[in-house]
Coordinates of C-alpha atoms in Angstrom, one line a residue:
M17 CA 6.6 -9.1 2.2
K18 CA 6.5 -12.9 2.8
N19 CA 3.4 -14.6 3.9
I20 CA 4.3 -16.8 7.0
L21 CA 2.4 -19.4 9.0
I22 CA 3.5 -20.3 12.5
I23 CA 3.1 -23.9 13.4
G24 CA 2.4 -24.3 17.1
A25 CA 0.0 -22.0 19.0
G26 CA 1.7 -22.3 22.4
E27 CA 4.3 -20.5 24.4
L28 CA 7.0 -20.7 21.7
G29 CA 4.5 -19.5 19.2
K30 CA 4.1 -16.3 21.3
E31 CA 7.8 -15.8 21.2
V32 CA 7.9 -16.3 17.4
V33 CA 5.2 -13.7 17.0
W34 CA 7.2 -11.3 19.1
I35 CA 10.4 -12.0 17.0
I36 CA 8.5 -11.5 13.7
E37 CA 6.9 -8.3 14.9
D38 CA 10.3 -7.0 15.9
I39 CA 11.8 -8.0 12.6
N40 CA 8.9 -6.1 10.9
K41 CA 9.6 -3.0 13.0
H42 CA 13.2 -3.0 11.8
C43 CA 12.5 -4.0 8.2
P44 CA 9.0 -5.0 7.0
T45 CA 9.5 -8.6 6.0
Y46 CA 6.6 -10.9 7.0
L47 CA 2.8 -10.9 6.9
I48 CA 1.7 -13.3 9.6
L49 CA -1.2 -15.3 8.2
G50 CA -1.9 -17.1 11.5
F51 CA -1.2 -20.4 13.3
L52 CA -1.6 -24.1 12.5
D53 CA -2.0 -26.3 15.6
D54 CA -3.1 -29.9 16.0
D55 CA -5.1 -29.0 19.1
K56 CA -8.7 -29.0 17.7
E57 CA -10.0 -26.8 20.5
K58 CA -7.7 -24.0 19.2
T59 CA -8.9 -24.2 15.6
G60 CA -11.0 -21.2 14.6
G61 CA -10.0 -19.2 17.7
E62 CA -7.4 -16.5 18.1
F63 CA -4.0 -16.9 19.7
Y64 CA -1.8 -14.0 20.5
G65 CA -3.7 -11.7 18.1
Y66 CA -3.7 -14.1 15.2
R67 CA -6.2 -16.8 14.0
V68 CA -5.6 -20.5 14.4
L69 CA -6.4 -21.5 10.9
G70 CA -6.4 -25.3 11.3
S71 CA -4.2 -28.3 11.9
T72 CA -0.8 -28.9 10.5
N73 CA -2.3 -31.3 7.9
Q74 CA -3.6 -28.2 6.2
L75 CA -0.2 -26.7 5.4
E76 CA -0.1 -27.8 1.8
I77 CA -3.7 -26.9 1.2
I78 CA -3.0 -23.3 2.3
A79 CA 0.3 -23.2 0.5
D80 CA -1.5 -24.3 -2.8
R81 CA -3.6 -21.1 -2.5
M82 CA -0.8 -18.6 -2.0
P83 CA 3.0 -18.5 -1.7
L84 CA 4.0 -18.8 1.9
T85 CA 6.7 -19.8 4.3
A86 CA 6.3 -21.6 7.6
V87 CA 8.2 -21.6 10.9
I88 CA 7.8 -24.4 13.4
A89 CA 7.3 -23.0 16.9
I90 CA 7.5 -26.3 18.8
Q91 CA 10.1 -27.0 21.4
D92 CA 10.1 -30.8 21.2
G93 CA 12.7 -31.8 18.5
N94 CA 11.0 -35.1 17.8
K95 CA 7.7 -33.3 17.1
R96 CA 9.4 -30.8 14.8
K97 CA 11.0 -33.7 12.9
K98 CA 7.7 -35.5 12.5
I99 CA 6.1 -32.4 11.1
V100 CA 8.9 -31.9 8.6
E101 CA 8.8 -35.6 7.6
A102 CA 5.0 -35.5 7.2
H103 CA 5.3 -32.5 4.9
R104 CA 8.1 -33.5 2.6
S105 CA 6.5 -31.7 -0.4
F106 CA 6.6 -28.4 1.5
T107 CA 10.0 -26.8 1.1
S108 CA 9.5 -23.2 2.3
W109 CA 10.6 -23.6 5.9
E110 CA 11.7 -20.3 7.5
S111 CA 14.1 -19.6 10.4
V112 CA 13.5 -16.3 12.2
I113 CA 16.2 -14.5 14.2
H114 CA 15.6 -11.5 16.3
P115 CA 17.2 -8.4 14.7
T116 CA 19.3 -7.7 17.8
A117 CA 20.8 -11.2 17.8

């Protein structure tokens, strides 16, 4: 199974959890490690059953400890682009597609 982080503990993040959990029901593929979100009030809490581990600037720190992929669950394309540009050294981006699609 692949370790996966979800970037964005918001409404789209809930949808991504739902998709990943459905993928896993069909074929166990991912272990959700938790969320990264730049809202400091969410850090350390729980969102949709998973911990908010920290902000997006911790992506490489966590990735240095273990192999993982990440999916960006943010609707705003400009914000997604900024995240990818800020993390050029991270190359394990994941796209998740519901198994019924």
